[in-house]
Each structure stands twice: as structure tokens, then as C-alpha cells.
Tab-separated table of C-alpha atoms and ligand atoms in Angstrom:
chain	number	residue	atom	x	y	z
A	1	MET	CA	206.175	173.743	152.227
A	2	LYS	CA	209.282	174.899	150.417
A	3	ALA	CA	209.030	175.670	146.682
A	4	ILE	CA	211.280	177.384	143.891
A	5	ARG	CA	209.881	180.511	143.079
A	6	VAL	CA	210.395	182.726	139.867
A	7	HIS	CA	209.723	186.347	140.587
A	8	GLU	CA	211.211	188.025	137.228
A	9	PHE	CA	212.133	186.271	134.154
A	10	GLY	CA	216.100	185.674	133.428
A	11	GLY	CA	219.016	183.394	134.087
A	12	PRO	CA	218.937	180.318	136.604
A	13	GLU	CA	219.728	182.717	139.424
A	14	VAL	CA	216.183	183.849	139.425
A	15	MET	CA	215.126	180.727	140.928
A	16	LYS	CA	214.833	181.172	144.566
A	17	LEU	CA	213.750	178.567	147.342
A	18	GLU	CA	211.173	180.224	149.392
A	19	GLU	CA	208.663	179.252	152.106
A	20	VAL	CA	205.078	179.349	150.873
A	21	ALA	CA	201.449	177.835	152.154
A	22	ASP	CA	200.853	174.383	152.082
A	23	LEU	CA	198.212	173.364	149.068
A	24	THR	CA	194.766	172.315	149.291
A	25	PRO	CA	193.143	170.336	146.927
A	26	GLY	CA	189.762	171.482	145.203
A	27	ALA	CA	187.252	169.079	143.492
A	28	GLY	CA	188.721	166.508	141.097
A	29	GLN	CA	192.635	167.675	142.382
A	30	VAL	CA	195.093	165.748	144.437
A	31	VAL	CA	198.063	167.226	146.560
A	32	VAL	CA	201.208	165.017	145.867
A	33	ARG	CA	203.937	165.106	148.640
A	34	LEU	CA	206.726	165.092	146.170
A	35	HIS	CA	210.274	163.599	146.863
A	36	ALA	CA	211.819	164.148	143.417
A	37	ALA	CA	211.086	166.637	140.446
A	38	GLY	CA	212.493	166.051	136.932
A	39	VAL	CA	214.503	168.922	134.965
A	40	ASN	CA	213.755	169.370	131.661
A	41	PRO	CA	215.059	171.763	128.661
A	42	VAL	CA	211.623	173.428	128.082
A	43	GLU	CA	211.686	174.812	132.076
A	44	SER	CA	215.075	176.528	131.377
A	45	TYR	CA	213.426	178.027	128.017
A	46	VAL	CA	210.244	179.125	130.101
A	47	ARG	CA	212.107	180.660	132.595
A	48	THR	CA	213.889	183.192	130.239
A	49	GLY	CA	210.624	184.472	129.417
A	50	THR	CA	211.556	184.320	125.562
A	51	TYR	CA	209.688	181.077	125.040
A	52	ALA	CA	206.150	180.697	123.707
A	53	MET	CA	204.473	179.572	127.091
A	54	LYS	CA	204.970	182.640	129.626
A	55	PRO	CA	203.574	182.028	132.933
A	56	ASN	CA	202.242	184.918	135.189
A	57	LEU	CA	205.015	185.768	137.766
A	58	PRO	CA	205.728	184.428	140.367
A	59	TYR	CA	205.604	181.072	139.553
A	60	THR	CA	207.206	177.847	140.514
A	61	PRO	CA	208.829	175.857	137.462
A	62	GLY	CA	208.408	172.138	136.788
A	63	ASN	CA	206.060	169.424	135.159
A	64	ASP	CA	207.586	166.286	136.435
A	65	GLY	CA	207.681	164.882	140.000
A	66	ALA	CA	206.919	161.714	142.292
A	67	GLY	CA	205.791	161.053	145.439
A	68	VAL	CA	202.917	159.821	147.587
A	69	ILE	CA	199.181	161.333	147.784
A	70	ALA	CA	198.931	163.470	150.741
A	71	ALA	CA	195.450	165.019	150.033
A	72	VAL	CA	192.596	164.094	147.669
A	73	GLY	CA	189.827	166.762	146.900
A	74	ALA	CA	186.029	165.824	146.128
A	75	SER	CA	185.056	163.270	143.467
A	76	VAL	CA	188.679	162.071	143.183
A	77	THR	CA	188.550	157.857	142.738
A	78	ARG	CA	191.643	157.077	141.183
A	79	VAL	CA	194.013	157.312	143.718
A	80	LYS	CA	193.804	157.683	147.772
A	81	THR	CA	196.226	158.858	150.242
A	82	GLY	CA	199.389	157.418	150.717
A	83	ASP	CA	199.661	156.036	147.126
A	84	ARG	CA	202.759	156.189	145.234
A	85	VAL	CA	202.528	158.404	141.956
A	86	TYR	CA	204.572	160.207	139.240
A	87	THR	CA	202.985	163.366	137.678
A	88	SER	CA	202.920	164.559	134.388
A	89	GLY	CA	202.072	168.259	134.408
A	90	ALA	CA	200.635	170.181	137.901
A	91	LEU	CA	198.760	173.045	138.339
A	92	ASN	CA	201.172	174.548	140.232
A	93	GLY	CA	204.755	173.409	139.176
A	94	THR	CA	206.875	170.482	140.720
A	95	TYR	CA	210.065	172.314	141.727
A	96	ALA	CA	208.506	172.206	145.323
A	97	GLU	CA	207.939	169.809	148.214
A	98	GLN	CA	204.360	169.518	147.194
A	99	ALA	CA	202.286	169.717	143.867
A	100	LEU	CA	198.639	170.376	143.291
A	101	CYS	CA	197.572	168.442	140.139
A	102	LEU	CA	194.468	167.092	138.319
A	103	GLU	CA	193.755	163.615	138.961
A	104	ALA	CA	194.366	162.739	135.500
A	105	GLN	CA	197.978	164.205	135.845
A	106	VAL	CA	198.951	161.428	138.281
A	107	HIS	CA	199.915	158.025	137.590
A	108	PRO	CA	200.647	154.865	139.895
A	109	LEU	CA	204.213	154.405	140.576
A	110	PRO	CA	205.161	150.651	140.986
A	111	ASP	CA	206.989	149.570	144.171
A	112	ASN	CA	210.084	148.608	142.004
A	113	VAL	CA	210.564	152.284	140.715
A	114	SER	CA	212.450	154.874	142.836
A	115	PHE	CA	210.839	158.580	142.981
A	116	GLU	CA	213.735	159.528	141.369
A	117	GLN	CA	212.971	157.333	138.640
A	118	GLY	CA	209.467	158.311	138.985
A	119	ALA	CA	210.137	162.376	138.306
A	120	ALA	CA	212.039	161.205	135.025
A	121	MET	CA	209.086	159.895	133.559
A	122	GLY	CA	206.410	162.744	132.328
A	123	VAL	CA	208.145	164.727	129.860
A	124	ALA	CA	211.028	162.451	128.592
A	125	TYR	CA	209.020	159.062	128.465
A	126	GLY	CA	205.816	160.552	127.417
A	127	THR	CA	207.978	162.562	124.525
A	128	ALA	CA	209.657	159.314	123.437
A	129	TYR	CA	206.300	157.145	123.765
A	130	ARG	CA	204.248	160.260	121.347
A	131	GLY	CA	207.498	160.402	118.885
A	132	LEU	CA	207.797	156.769	118.175
A	133	PHE	CA	204.076	155.718	118.399
A	134	GLN	CA	202.026	158.866	118.088
A	135	ARG	CA	203.835	160.852	115.620
A	136	GLY	CA	206.353	158.452	114.239
A	137	ASP	CA	204.008	155.495	113.876
A	138	ALA	CA	206.925	153.083	114.438
A	139	LYS	CA	206.136	149.487	114.117
A	140	SER	CA	207.889	146.321	115.046
A	141	GLY	CA	210.299	145.115	112.839
A	142	GLU	CA	211.220	148.521	111.622
A	143	THR	CA	214.486	150.463	112.355
A	144	VAL	CA	214.463	153.861	114.224
A	145	LEU	CA	217.322	156.253	114.583
A	146	VAL	CA	217.037	158.225	117.808
A	147	HIS	CA	219.232	160.827	117.106
A	148	GLY	CA	220.651	162.102	120.365
A	149	ALA	CA	220.006	158.914	122.322
A	150	SER	CA	222.055	159.571	125.564
A	151	GLY	CA	219.766	162.231	127.231
A	152	GLY	CA	216.426	162.246	128.999
A	153	VAL	CA	213.975	161.635	126.059
A	154	GLY	CA	216.543	159.711	123.849
A	155	THR	CA	217.308	156.984	126.878
A	156	ALA	CA	213.469	156.723	127.072
A	157	ALA	CA	212.902	156.495	123.223
A	158	VAL	CA	215.937	153.688	123.020
A	159	GLN	CA	214.068	151.298	125.665
A	160	GLN	CA	210.525	151.633	124.409
A	161	ALA	CA	211.812	151.067	120.815
A	162	ARG	CA	213.856	148.198	122.038
A	163	ALA	CA	210.934	146.583	124.125
A	164	ALA	CA	208.736	147.081	120.929
A	165	GLY	CA	210.666	145.023	118.573
A	166	ILE	CA	212.125	147.754	116.575
A	167	THR	CA	215.643	147.794	115.487
A	168	VAL	CA	217.223	150.660	117.293
A	169	ILE	CA	220.317	152.690	116.394
A	170	GLY	CA	221.317	155.687	118.838
A	171	THR	CA	223.691	158.257	118.667
A	172	ALA	CA	225.646	160.098	121.295
A	173	GLY	CA	228.445	162.733	121.318
A	174	SER	CA	230.908	160.949	123.863
A	175	ASP	CA	232.162	157.520	124.729
A	176	ALA	CA	230.252	157.795	128.061
A	177	GLY	CA	227.074	158.290	126.012
A	178	LEU	CA	227.538	155.671	123.532
A	179	LYS	CA	228.021	153.335	126.255
A	180	LEU	CA	224.988	154.227	128.042
A	181	VAL	CA	222.806	154.297	124.970
A	182	LYS	CA	223.927	150.423	123.999
A	183	GLU	CA	223.610	149.501	127.723
A	184	GLN	CA	219.487	150.932	127.217
A	185	GLY	CA	219.115	148.335	124.366
A	186	ALA	CA	220.270	150.134	121.119
A	187	HIS	CA	221.295	147.436	118.780
A	188	HIS	CA	223.908	149.850	117.251
A	189	VAL	CA	225.536	153.136	118.538
A	190	LEU	CA	226.993	156.039	116.426
A	191	ASN	CA	228.616	159.384	117.817
A	192	HIS	CA	226.914	162.316	116.281
A	193	ALA	CA	230.243	164.054	116.764
A	194	SER	CA	232.402	162.117	114.309
A	195	GLU	CA	232.830	162.559	110.625
A	196	GLY	CA	230.686	160.399	108.257
A	197	TYR	CA	228.545	158.640	111.042
A	198	LEU	CA	225.752	158.558	108.775
A	199	ASP	CA	227.584	156.837	106.064
A	200	GLU	CA	228.103	154.418	108.710
A	201	LEU	CA	224.113	154.217	109.453
A	202	MET	CA	223.749	152.981	105.485
A	203	LYS	CA	225.831	150.690	105.844
A	204	LEU	CA	224.117	149.123	108.925
A	205	THR	CA	221.017	149.131	107.099
A	206	GLU	CA	222.405	147.502	104.247
A	207	GLY	CA	221.824	151.088	101.970
A	208	ARG	CA	218.069	150.905	102.925
A	209	GLY	CA	218.260	153.854	105.575
A	210	VAL	CA	215.839	154.093	108.545
A	211	ASP	CA	212.092	154.176	108.788
A	212	VAL	CA	211.841	156.530	111.632
A	213	ILE	CA	214.155	159.280	112.770
A	214	LEU	CA	213.406	160.754	116.475
A	215	GLU	CA	215.375	164.378	115.793
A	216	MET	CA	216.789	166.396	119.067
A	217	LEU	CA	218.785	168.847	117.342
A	218	ALA	CA	216.903	169.803	113.974
A	219	ASN	CA	218.747	172.755	113.185
A	220	LYS	CA	221.639	170.938	112.700
A	221	ASN	CA	220.741	167.623	111.596
A	222	LEU	CA	217.107	167.625	109.469
A	223	GLY	CA	219.055	168.174	106.223
A	224	LYS	CA	221.207	165.046	106.507
A	225	ASP	CA	217.841	163.117	108.079
A	226	LEU	CA	216.294	163.232	104.904
A	227	THR	CA	219.223	161.578	103.151
A	228	VAL	CA	219.229	158.536	105.322
A	229	LEU	CA	215.256	157.655	105.510
A	230	ALA	CA	214.106	154.770	103.693
A	231	LYS	CA	211.231	154.920	101.305
A	232	LYS	CA	208.005	156.281	102.874
A	233	GLY	CA	210.350	157.393	106.143
A	234	ARG	CA	209.289	159.545	109.148
A	235	VAL	CA	211.247	162.347	110.774
A	236	VAL	CA	209.975	163.436	114.025
A	237	VAL	CA	211.149	166.583	114.975
A	238	ILE	CA	211.312	166.458	118.974
A	239	GLY	CA	214.004	169.411	119.434
A	240	SER	CA	215.362	172.271	117.631
A	241	ARG	CA	217.267	175.283	118.289
A	242	GLY	CA	217.021	177.638	115.155
A	243	PRO	CA	216.285	177.320	111.255
A	244	VAL	CA	217.686	174.677	108.971
A	245	GLU	CA	218.380	174.321	104.934
A	246	ILE	CA	216.619	171.014	103.461
A	247	ASN	CA	216.616	169.951	99.723
A	248	PRO	CA	212.864	169.136	99.622
A	249	ARG	CA	213.740	166.813	96.988
A	250	ASP	CA	215.095	164.096	99.574
A	251	ALA	CA	211.807	164.069	101.019
A	252	MET	CA	210.085	163.895	97.461
A	253	GLY	CA	211.883	160.973	96.198
A	254	ARG	CA	211.054	158.935	99.256
A	255	GLU	CA	207.815	159.846	99.835
A	256	ALA	CA	208.952	160.880	103.192
A	257	ASP	CA	207.410	162.890	106.288
A	258	ILE	CA	208.710	165.523	108.272
A	259	ARG	CA	206.509	165.619	111.574
A	260	GLY	CA	206.560	167.916	114.381
A	261	LEU	CA	205.688	166.915	117.626
A	262	THR	CA	204.883	169.052	120.968
A	263	LEU	CA	203.857	167.137	124.009
A	264	PHE	CA	201.842	169.920	124.961
A	265	ALA	CA	199.328	168.906	121.939
A	266	THR	CA	198.808	165.512	123.450
A	267	SER	CA	194.675	164.984	123.783
A	268	GLU	CA	193.389	163.160	126.911
A	269	ALA	CA	192.723	159.946	124.847
A	270	GLU	CA	196.578	159.905	123.586
A	271	ALA	CA	197.635	160.772	127.354
A	272	ARG	CA	195.667	157.772	128.740
A	273	GLN	CA	197.133	155.628	126.047
A	274	MET	CA	200.743	156.623	126.755
A	275	HIS	CA	200.545	156.327	130.172
A	276	ALA	CA	198.925	152.857	130.091
A	277	ALA	CA	201.935	151.858	127.877
A	278	LEU	CA	204.577	153.552	130.212
A	279	ILE	CA	203.256	152.266	133.619
A	280	ALA	CA	203.026	148.315	131.987
A	281	GLY	CA	206.662	149.271	130.852
A	282	LEU	CA	207.536	150.328	134.568
A	283	GLU	CA	205.859	146.962	135.767
A	284	ASN	CA	207.447	144.684	133.565
A	285	GLY	CA	210.883	146.165	133.870
A	286	THR	CA	211.665	147.192	130.335
A	287	LEU	CA	211.442	150.825	131.463
A	288	ARG	CA	214.030	151.895	133.595
A	289	PRO	CA	214.689	155.639	133.887
A	290	VAL	CA	218.309	156.520	134.246
A	291	ILE	CA	219.234	159.115	136.664
A	292	ALA	CA	222.523	161.115	135.513
A	293	GLN	CA	222.404	163.474	138.549
A	294	LYS	CA	220.427	164.396	141.807
A	295	ILE	CA	220.554	168.010	142.716
A	296	PRO	CA	218.988	169.213	146.143
A	297	LEU	CA	215.876	171.470	145.179
A	298	SER	CA	217.720	174.593	147.152
A	299	GLU	CA	220.284	174.145	143.935
A	300	ALA	CA	217.679	174.234	141.293
A	301	ALA	CA	219.890	177.021	139.654
A	302	ARG	CA	222.578	174.641	139.332
A	303	ALA	CA	220.392	172.206	137.589
A	304	HIS	CA	219.440	174.679	134.972
A	305	VAL	CA	222.847	175.430	134.478
A	306	GLU	CA	223.683	171.432	133.557
A	307	ILE	CA	220.501	171.070	131.648
A	308	MET	CA	221.311	174.112	129.139
A	309	LYS	CA	224.680	172.851	128.261
A	310	HIS	CA	222.754	170.693	126.051
A	311	SER	CA	225.707	168.115	125.711
A	312	GLY	CA	227.144	165.397	127.755
A	313	ALA	CA	223.960	164.184	128.875
A	314	LEU	CA	223.619	160.952	130.394
A	315	GLY	CA	220.121	160.232	131.299
A	316	LYS	CA	218.027	162.717	133.522
A	317	ILE	CA	218.859	165.369	135.821
A	318	VAL	CA	216.227	165.242	138.913
A	319	LEU	CA	215.864	167.617	142.091
A	320	VAL	CA	215.579	165.792	145.632
A	321	THR	CA	213.643	167.177	148.514
B	401	NAP	P1	218.882	166.461	127.050
B	401	NAP	O1	218.642	165.086	128.304
B	401	NAP	O2	219.819	167.641	127.411
B	401	NAP	O3	219.579	165.405	125.927
B	401	NAP	C1	220.189	166.277	124.951
B	401	NAP	C2	220.404	165.351	123.702
B	401	NAP	O4	220.847	165.738	122.788
B	401	NAP	C3	221.456	164.376	123.948
B	401	NAP	O5	221.591	163.006	123.755
B	401	NAP	C4	222.543	164.848	123.351
B	401	NAP	O6	223.779	164.257	123.043
B	401	NAP	C5	221.818	165.128	121.961
B	401	NAP	N1	222.582	166.088	121.289
B	401	NAP	C6	223.931	166.888	121.297
B	401	NAP	N2	224.196	167.129	119.991
B	401	NAP	C7	223.550	166.618	119.008
B	401	NAP	C8	223.757	166.503	117.652
B	401	NAP	N3	224.695	167.166	117.122
B	401	NAP	N4	222.898	165.653	117.032
B	401	NAP	C9	222.059	164.711	117.424
B	401	NAP	N5	221.866	164.915	119.034
B	401	NAP	C10	222.692	165.815	119.985
B	401	NAP	O7	217.335	166.859	126.659
B	401	NAP	P2	216.175	165.958	126.344
B	401	NAP	O8	214.990	165.992	127.597
B	401	NAP	O9	216.436	164.775	126.064
B	401	NAP	O10	215.199	166.823	125.292
B	401	NAP	C11	215.799	167.007	124.152
B	401	NAP	C12	215.785	167.668	122.851
B	401	NAP	O11	214.092	167.584	122.732
B	401	NAP	C13	215.657	169.306	123.588
B	401	NAP	O12	215.978	170.312	122.717
B	401	NAP	C14	214.397	169.566	124.378
B	401	NAP	O13	214.078	170.852	124.474
B	401	NAP	C15	213.378	168.990	123.402
B	401	NAP	N6	211.943	168.118	123.895
B	401	NAP	C16	210.959	168.814	123.085
B	401	NAP	C17	209.873	168.029	123.362
B	401	NAP	C18	208.446	168.534	122.795
B	401	NAP	O14	207.527	168.647	122.810
B	401	NAP	N7	208.763	168.886	121.259
B	401	NAP	C19	209.657	167.494	124.524
B	401	NAP	C20	210.694	167.220	125.336
B	401	NAP	C21	212.049	167.536	124.844
B	401	NAP	P3	225.433	164.180	123.811
B	401	NAP	O15	225.065	165.152	125.092
B	401	NAP	O16	225.821	162.756	123.899
B	401	NAP	O17	226.069	164.853	122.544
């Protein structure tokens, strides 16, 4: 099978398409014939070799994918050969024609959802779910600011929050992004590149502020986030690219919380809850992953150049085989 291999850490060009041996599942494992793989910012951080997670070289990047079960190992009971699935994590990376996964890492992909959309699920929808419900404790009737709503995690969060009866304010940095965020179900959209957009948010909430903020760029926004939270509000830090100065008094007066999130800390029980909700959302049509770009697997380096731009996002980038 063909797979992207990384033999040394570095820029996007270190990702090379190679021919490698087909995979065989061990006990409790499955092999998925992948038709698409999701591209997430974390995979570009890992590839540089400077991230907290540093795989042994050589390795195949990728956490997310979708395809058909090609082989199952002993004691696998939940899926069978031929089933359509999406993956959330893999033992050997998903930028490849095949992925080796634990049984618990594959989830049924309804017939109405394409493989490209399935490949957009794991990290983005999982993080959005965890941010809203497992870390942010967002409830129906509350108001959420998705600060950075036009990308993979943001679009997933807008759809899930809207379906849960939450009032959604989403931001983007371009007109196309604002239009996309509105189409995903945001009640209000604001441009995070405009002066005074958070004053606008205070007007939208009649001076009360928002109950939960899902923050995609905390190093830029956290200080101001604390000033637009309602009493007992929660900021969930999902993305950050550096330090930031905050005024702790903005949190004290509101009894507000700043809560970190890492998807990699999701427990098995939380993952079961998460994927049960995500599969239900795919089945009932409230979750509709938005594909920004389909890029051939052989051009994975180009996909990382795109994901590292960190602006102009319009949904997910996926690799197709
Ligand atoms: P993405 O698809 O590249 O989207 C990036 C988002 O950030 C876009 O919506 C972009 O909006 C927005 N953004 C740019 N400038 C902003 C600003 N000044 N204020 C607020 N938002 C801004 O990336 P993603 O997959 O959605 O991931 C988003 C972030 O979360 C990344 O930093 C990623 O590493 C992180 N993440 C963390 C975890 C975790 O476990 N903690 C999991 C998944 C992702 P425009 O392009 O419209 O400007």
C-alpha cells in the first residue's frame, strides 16, 4: 500500500509518498482501507519535531480517516469486513491507503455521509464536542462564542451547539468565512479582524456577555475573552500559539473559569459518550462536515502548507486516496 512516511522532522517537504507493506490486524485490531484522511494543525506541529508529542522515526502522520473495514483481528465484535467507518486515532497514522486501528478507534459511518466528511470527524468534531459539553458544560438556553468558527473545529462546534439549543455567536476573519459560519447555524457572526467586534458581542447579549467561549487563538484573545464572559462563564482554551497577558480581576469579578482542553486526555468513557453523540448527529443530519479542500495523498506536503496558514479557513482539508 501507499503511505506518507516521515524519516526526519522538518518542513512539509519531509513527507514522502512510499510503498510499504500491507497491514495485518492483531487481536482487538482492525485494518481500514482508507479513502480519505483528515488534516489537522496538530499533525504539522508534530512533523516539525518541536511538539510535546514526538513519534519514533520513521512514521506515518495522521489521526483521522474514513473508509471500509478490510480485515478484523481476533475478538473483534463491534465491526466486520465491509463496514463503512470513520477513525478517531490510529496505531500507525492515517495519511495512507490503510490504517491499523484498535476496535474502539473506529465508528460507524452512515451511508448519507461521504468518506471525505467521515475523515473530517475525529479531531475536529471530537474537540468541538469536548469543548462544548465535557469541558465547557454548555447547556441548552446558554450563549456560546465560537472564537474562530470558520475552520475544522469551529464549524463542528457551531453545528453541535445549534443542534443542542444553544445561542451561537461565531467569528471568522473573512467575508467567505462569515457566510460559512452563518450557514452552519450561527445565530450571529462577527469578524475577528475588525476593530470593536467584541463591543458588538456585548450589544448582542444586551450587556450580559456569553456563558461559554471556545477559544481557537488564546494567545491573541484570552485577555479580552475574560471581559465578555457572563457571570460564572467558562473559557475553554482549545488553540494557542504563545503566551498572553490577562487581568485576573476580570475572572474574579465574574467567578469565571479558564479551562484547558486536550483531546488526547479524553477517557474511554468520555470517548464513548462523544462518539455516540457524533454518530447520532451524522444520522439525523445535524452534523454535516464541511470540506474546504480535497488534496491527493501524494500532495500531503501541500496540505500542510495550507493548514499552517492559520487563516482563510473554510472547513476541513482532507487527503484523498
Ligand atoms: P483551522 O481549520 O486551521 O481553523 C483555524 C481557525 O482559527 C479559523 O476559524 C480561523 O478563522 C481562526 N482564527 C484565525 N485568527 C483568529 C483570531 N484572531 N481569533 C479567533 N480565531 C482566529 O484549525 P482547527 O482545526 O479548527 O483548529 C483550531 C485551533 O485549535 C488550532 O490552533 C489547533 O491546533 C487547535 N486544536 C487543539 C486541539 C486540542 O486538543 N487542544 C484539538 C484540535 C485543534 P479565519 O481563518 O476565518 O480567520
